Each structure stands twice: as structure tokens, then as C-alpha cells.
Amino acid sequence: PHTMPSNYFVDHKRGEVNELRGQLRNPKLMRDPKKQREITKKVIAYMTLGIDVSKLFSEMIMASHTKDLVIKKMIYLYLCNYAQKKKDLAVLAINTLRKDAKDDDPMIRGLALRSLCSLQLPSIVEYVIPLLRSGIKDASSYVRKTAAMGCGRLFRISPDSFRAGKWGDALRGMITDREASVAINALNTLEEVERESGGLKADAKTILPLVKRIREFNEWGQCAVLNVASRFTPTNQQQMFGIMNHLDHLLKHSNCAVVLATTKVYLNFTINFPKVHKAVIQRLKVPLLTLMSSSSFELAYTVLCHLRVLVSRAPDIFLKDYKHFYCRHNEPTSIKKIKQDIIVALAEDSNASELLNELSEYITDNPQIAKQAVHSIGKIAVKSEEAVDEGIELLLSFIDIGTDFITATTCGVLKDILRKFPDRYEDVIPSLQKVLKSVESPEGRASVIWLIGEYGETITDAPYILETLIDNFQEETNHVRGELLTATMKLFFKRPPELHKMLGRVLKAAVEDTNFVDVRDQALFYYRLLRLDPHEAGRIVNCEKAKVSAFAETQDSEINDIIFEEFNSLSVVYSKPAARFTTYRRPEIKDPVSHPGSPAQGPPRVSSPSRSLKSPPMQILHTETPLEVKREPEVKAKPAPATIDILASLADEGPEVETSIPSNPTLLLKPKLAAQMYKKKWSGLKQKNVFNAKLRTPVPGVKAIESMFRPRGIDTIASGAKGGLMKFYFYAQSAKDSSFFLVEANLEIASGKLVATIKAENTSLISEFEAEIKSALSGVV
């Protein structure tokens, strides 16, 4: 193969393009093949560097009249690249290409045909069609396979001409071509052309000849044939087993794509035969486990994703092979995470203890793996009742490590275990008391607060832990606020004297803060409930909870079925149906072919991609009994006296505060940035924008201006007024990528002139941020 020296890819002066034009117009130079090749190489090198050499289009067309194949290739590459930009001049190249398409050399014929189709100009359709007609019947296999791909380009340029010329029938005839490369190109083109109707119709006339000659195709060709074969429905079991026998040798193939494509064919063929389907998975186990041990981590990850689907479908088949999924020290995080998912799926009473011990070893790994190991131990404990005691013991031992993220994750997992086994709280709560005050992450704090609300009567310092959190209520996240509100309400009815004032404070703070509407509504509901009847409120809030039998995320069988139907695709890697991450929707095939004597009736698999997805269920947990409030039992804890007004300062409906916060804010409503970090970021960001505005006089005060920005997520790090000038240091955080905006604003009190210097970590979002500032100031400008 011809190679191009690296010195061609040097960014020369653009003025040399004119020099190249002069050289291309020099007949003396063009008569020397070596010099012509050197000049053409320079043009291609400039084009590769991104320099616009389209002004040489006419000269390059003239230079295409050459016998040198290398020069022709380069010139045709140039013409295809700039044809869309020089549509009028591109027509001049048609005669040369048509002439070359009839050359004696098949390489030149194929090159000319490919280049002519690649121009993608509607005006050339009338010239392309005759050449494609002769190309698909050419004696050379290279020309025929080029013509097959050219049919696909014709379809892109003019679908009507493609259909009128019945090119689909011609391509179906080429599938049986004696040359394997021609057959595969025709198959790939048909797949693309018939994409809107669900792909090439997989019938016996098409599939059986391709399967019989599967050994002739290269790996890509085999994958293409197997992809079409996976949509085929055999007429009887004899035909099904015959095809599977023809493909059996592919399970030993070294290429991962071929093995997975063959796996999909086997699974789809046997989907309606449960016993055979199970035997097929047993047959596929060894090849897939072998591929999983590949030296390429990328391939191993892909195979593991598909193994996860099979394990979830038939865990008993892989039960004895759970040790294959133990993590190795040199594996990347992505592989370790998916192996942990498979380990959890394979856990049962007989191996739970060994798996728990293995997972406990991963606590010393990186934070991602350590946190997932804690979650995995919790899932096994919830899944296997015999392992729950050992699981709780391991989780409690992790608390002694003293690492914040492990402690926070452990608290969350213990909370889930107690939701399913509430009678185990006596083993958990005493050991947790020493860390309840030290958990700092929002997720961990939310779990701790839940535990206090449920079991606060057994925790001596429960009210004082809540009091510290209530003091910082405005600094907490939405989730933590909701948990804190609920826990305070629950504990109030268990320990009224200690929680009376705290409940009033947290309700008042929640109602007055309009940034979190759901928390505010929850607080108003609790307040009105207390005003109506404290005894009834206590019975509702502290009602007996039904045991959780399973968590909803482990029970979404419909999604799992769709992912299984989309086996050997990105759906398996992403763990979500294609409809959730692609814009293309394959239409439903309304009239699927049904064969008499088919082994099983049922919905055809070919229409599965169009299957509609139901909205995620609102119910988070599957419970053994319905969650209903019984009116007979009385609350065990003594409620607060009905004469006490928890929120004397609040009206029945609570304060009505109007806000113009957008439904989809561009800024986080509660950004967090320390003063030191503000200074560091400000000095590190060099690029700045200046925003000017004119405020009406008299201008509002410092606090009033801050209150205009705060509901929109623009908070103040420092502010003040001195010598007729107000000065503000604002900061905000983008809701899109969490990048920060920093603002230094000066406001002249007398004139109302506002000058704000803005610095942003992501400068492409400055215009959106300025729009937020304008909107905040709209009432005073």
C-alpha cells in the first residue's frame, strides 16, 4: 500500500494554495507522473489539515485524465469531499467518471462507480442508474460488491428512483452471488434500505442459503447474517435444530461479536420452548465464561453485561459458577461493579455466607467499589433470611472503619434491612448510636434521620441529634428536609415534652421556605392535621407499617424482558431498552408471517422493539399486605395535649408567597460555595463578561436586592454599602453541569447604575446566566 510521508501534514501558509493552482495548470509538470503525484499528494494533505482547497476544483477535474491509479484515487477522494460545495462544477466530472466506469481494469471501474455514487447529487441520478445496472452484472466481484453499496447510496439520494427501478429485487438476487463479499454487501444494503419496515424480511428463502455458507463469510459478514437470522421463525423444530447445528461451530469463535450474535439466534429460536431454552443457556455458558476471561477489559465488560441478563433469567444454571465472578485486583471499576451485580443475582441460602465474606473484602477498594460492596451485602441480607444476621454483623463492623462514605452507605443499607426485618432493630440501633452524630453526607443523614424517627424511643440522644439538624434546616437538601420533618413528627408522639418546641420550629421553617414546595406542602399537611386532632395525627403518623417483601427496582420484569429481546445490542450494556436512549423508533410489523405447524403461538418477536413502555410505577415497594390505616388500635405513645398550639404564629393556610421561579430552572436553587473557594475560583478564572443595567431610583436596600436573586439560585457570599455605593459578591451553580458563576456587582445608590463583572467556569452558559439576572431585576429596572 502507498504511504504518505509525514512531512506532507505540515501547516503551510494558505498562500501556497495559489501556488498549487499554478502547478496544476502547468502542462509540463502534469506530463511528469511523479511530479503530478507529488502535487496531488500536497492537495490531499492540505485538505486533510482542514485548509480549504476547494478553489482547485476545476484544476483537479482536469488532472483526473490520467492512467495512474494512485492519482485517480486521490483526485476522486478530493472530488467526493468538495462535491456538495461545488455542485455546479461537480457535473463536469461526470463524463470522466462514466468513461472510467467502462475501463478494462476492474479496479478503475469499481473506483469510478464508487466515486460517482459518493458525489450524492440528485442531478447525477440519471447517470448513476445505467452504470449500476451494468455494475451488478459485472464479471469482477469487486465491481459487483461496489455496485451493491452504490445501490444504498442511490436510495439515500433518490428513494423514489430506487423503488421505481426495483433495486430491492436486484439486491435480493445478489444475496445468492457466488462471491461472499458481494452477498454480504447486498445484505447490508437491504438491511439499511428496509430499515423503516423493520429490516430485511427474514424468510427461509433468504436465511437458509446464507446459513449454509456461513463459513465463507468474514467475521463482519457472519455477524450480518446472524443478525438477520435472529429475526427468522423456523417452521418446525427440525428446521430449528438444523440451523442451530450449522451455527454450533461459531460458539467457539475467537471473535466476541460472532459468539454473541450466535447466542442471540439460539435464544430467539428457543424462546417458546422452556426446556430447550434452558438447555441452550447451559450450552452457551462455557463459551461466554471463556470470553469473559479475555485479556481485553472492554470485551470482558460487554460479555459480562450479556451474562448478567442470562443470569437474571436462569440463575440456577450459573449457580455453581459463582466463583468465576469474583473480582480481581487488576480489573477496572466497571468490571468489578457488574461482577458484584451478578454475585448478588446468584446469592441464595447455600452460598450466601461465602459471598458475604467475599464482598466484605472489597471494602478496602476504591470508594465506588466499596460503596457498592456495602449495598451488595445489604441486598443479599434482604434476599436470604438465613444470611441476614451475618450481613448485619458485617455491616456493623464497617462502621468501626471510620470512613465517612462507608458509614453513610452502611446506615442507608441498614435502613433497608430494617424495613424488611423490623424486629432486628435491637441488634442494630445500639451499635449505630455512636455514629449517628458524625454522618455528614446527605444520603447518610437521611438514613440516620429515618432511623431516629422509627426507633427514636430507644435512642437516648435522639431529640438532641434532631435539634442539631433542625438548627441547620435551611442548609439541608430537599430529601434530608423531608426526612427531618417526618422524623420530628414521628418522634413528637413518642417523646412529646422534648420534641414540642422542636416540632414547632421545623414546621415553621419548612412552611416559610418556598424553595422546596413539596416539603412546604408536607409541613402544611402535618400542621393542619395537628390542628384538627392531635390524637388522630399520632395514629396516622405512627401507624403500624407492613413488612416490605421486595424492593421495586428488583421486580421490573417488563423492562428485563425488553432488554432480553434486544440481546446483543447497546440495550444490554446500558441496562435500558433502546427506546430510552435512541431517537429512532422501529415501526411495528402489523402482519407478521405465521407458519402452519409453528411450534408455538404467541406474539411475534419481530415487533418487540416497538413495544410500548409503561410509566414507572408510583408505588416504591411491593408489600405483603395493603398499606391501610386501621381505625381500631390506639397509638401506644401518649400524644401531645390537644390544647397546645404547635404553631401559634401560623394561620390555617400558612403564608402565601408568590414566586416567579421557572418550572425548569437553569440554576440550582441552593448552591453551596465556601468563601475561600470563591476567592480561589475568582482568581483562577481569567475570562470575564460585564453586565450593565439601570435601576429605578430610589434603589432597594441591600437585603431587598439579595432577596430578588436568592429565589433564582443566585446567592450572596458578601455584601455591603459604603460611600454611596453598594457592593455584592454573588455566586450561582448551573443545573446543567454544576459549574459555577461568580459575580462582583457595584450599584451606585444615587444614579441606580449597576455594573456586574461575571466569571464562569463554563463560558458557553454566560448568556443564560445573564438572562437570569435580567429576569431577577425585571421589577426594578
PDB file of N, CA and C in Angstrom, residues 7 38 94 97 154 161 170 261 272 294:
ATOM      1  N   ASN A   7       5.841  14.550   6.340  1.00  0.00           N
ATOM      2  CA  ASN A   7       6.132  15.963   6.112  1.00  0.00           C
ATOM      3  C   ASN A   7       5.071  16.653   5.257  1.00  0.00           C
ATOM      4  N   GLU A  38       3.152  14.052  -6.725  1.00  0.00           N
ATOM      5  CA  GLU A  38       3.596  14.851  -5.592  1.00  0.00           C
ATOM      6  C   GLU A  38       2.653  16.043  -5.374  1.00  0.00           C
ATOM      7  N   ILE A  94     -18.545  14.199 -14.308  1.00  0.00           N
ATOM      8  CA  ILE A  94     -19.375  13.029 -14.612  1.00  0.00           C
ATOM      9  C   ILE A  94     -18.858  12.287 -15.834  1.00  0.00           C
ATOM     10  N   LEU A  97     -15.860  10.205 -14.978  1.00  0.00           N
ATOM     11  CA  LEU A  97     -16.232   9.050 -14.165  1.00  0.00           C
ATOM     12  C   LEU A  97     -16.972   8.000 -14.993  1.00  0.00           C
ATOM     13  N   LEU A 154     -27.736   5.281  -3.815  1.00  0.00           N
ATOM     14  CA  LEU A 154     -28.835   5.712  -4.688  1.00  0.00           C
ATOM     15  C   LEU A 154     -30.112   5.888  -3.868  1.00  0.00           C
ATOM     16  N   SER A 161     -36.511   6.887  -7.074  1.00  0.00           N
ATOM     17  CA  SER A 161     -35.833   6.224  -8.200  1.00  0.00           C
ATOM     18  C   SER A 161     -35.438   4.799  -7.824  1.00  0.00           C
ATOM     19  N   ALA A 170     -33.250  -6.614  -7.228  1.00  0.00           N
ATOM     20  CA  ALA A 170     -31.904  -6.891  -7.755  1.00  0.00           C
ATOM     21  C   ALA A 170     -30.943  -7.247  -6.622  1.00  0.00           C
ATOM     22  N   ALA A 261     -23.693 -12.838  18.676  1.00  0.00           N
ATOM     23  CA  ALA A 261     -24.733 -12.881  17.645  1.00  0.00           C
ATOM     24  C   ALA A 261     -25.311 -14.286  17.519  1.00  0.00           C
ATOM     25  N   ASN A 272     -39.860 -20.063  22.879  1.00  0.00           N
ATOM     26  CA  ASN A 272     -41.161 -20.673  23.148  1.00  0.00           C
ATOM     27  C   ASN A 272     -41.063 -22.128  23.601  1.00  0.00           C
ATOM     28  N   SER A 294     -11.292 -12.798  28.697  1.00  0.00           N
ATOM     29  CA  SER A 294     -10.470 -12.159  27.665  1.00  0.00           C
ATOM     30  C   SER A 294      -9.496 -11.157  28.288  1.00  0.00           C
TER      31      SER A 294
END
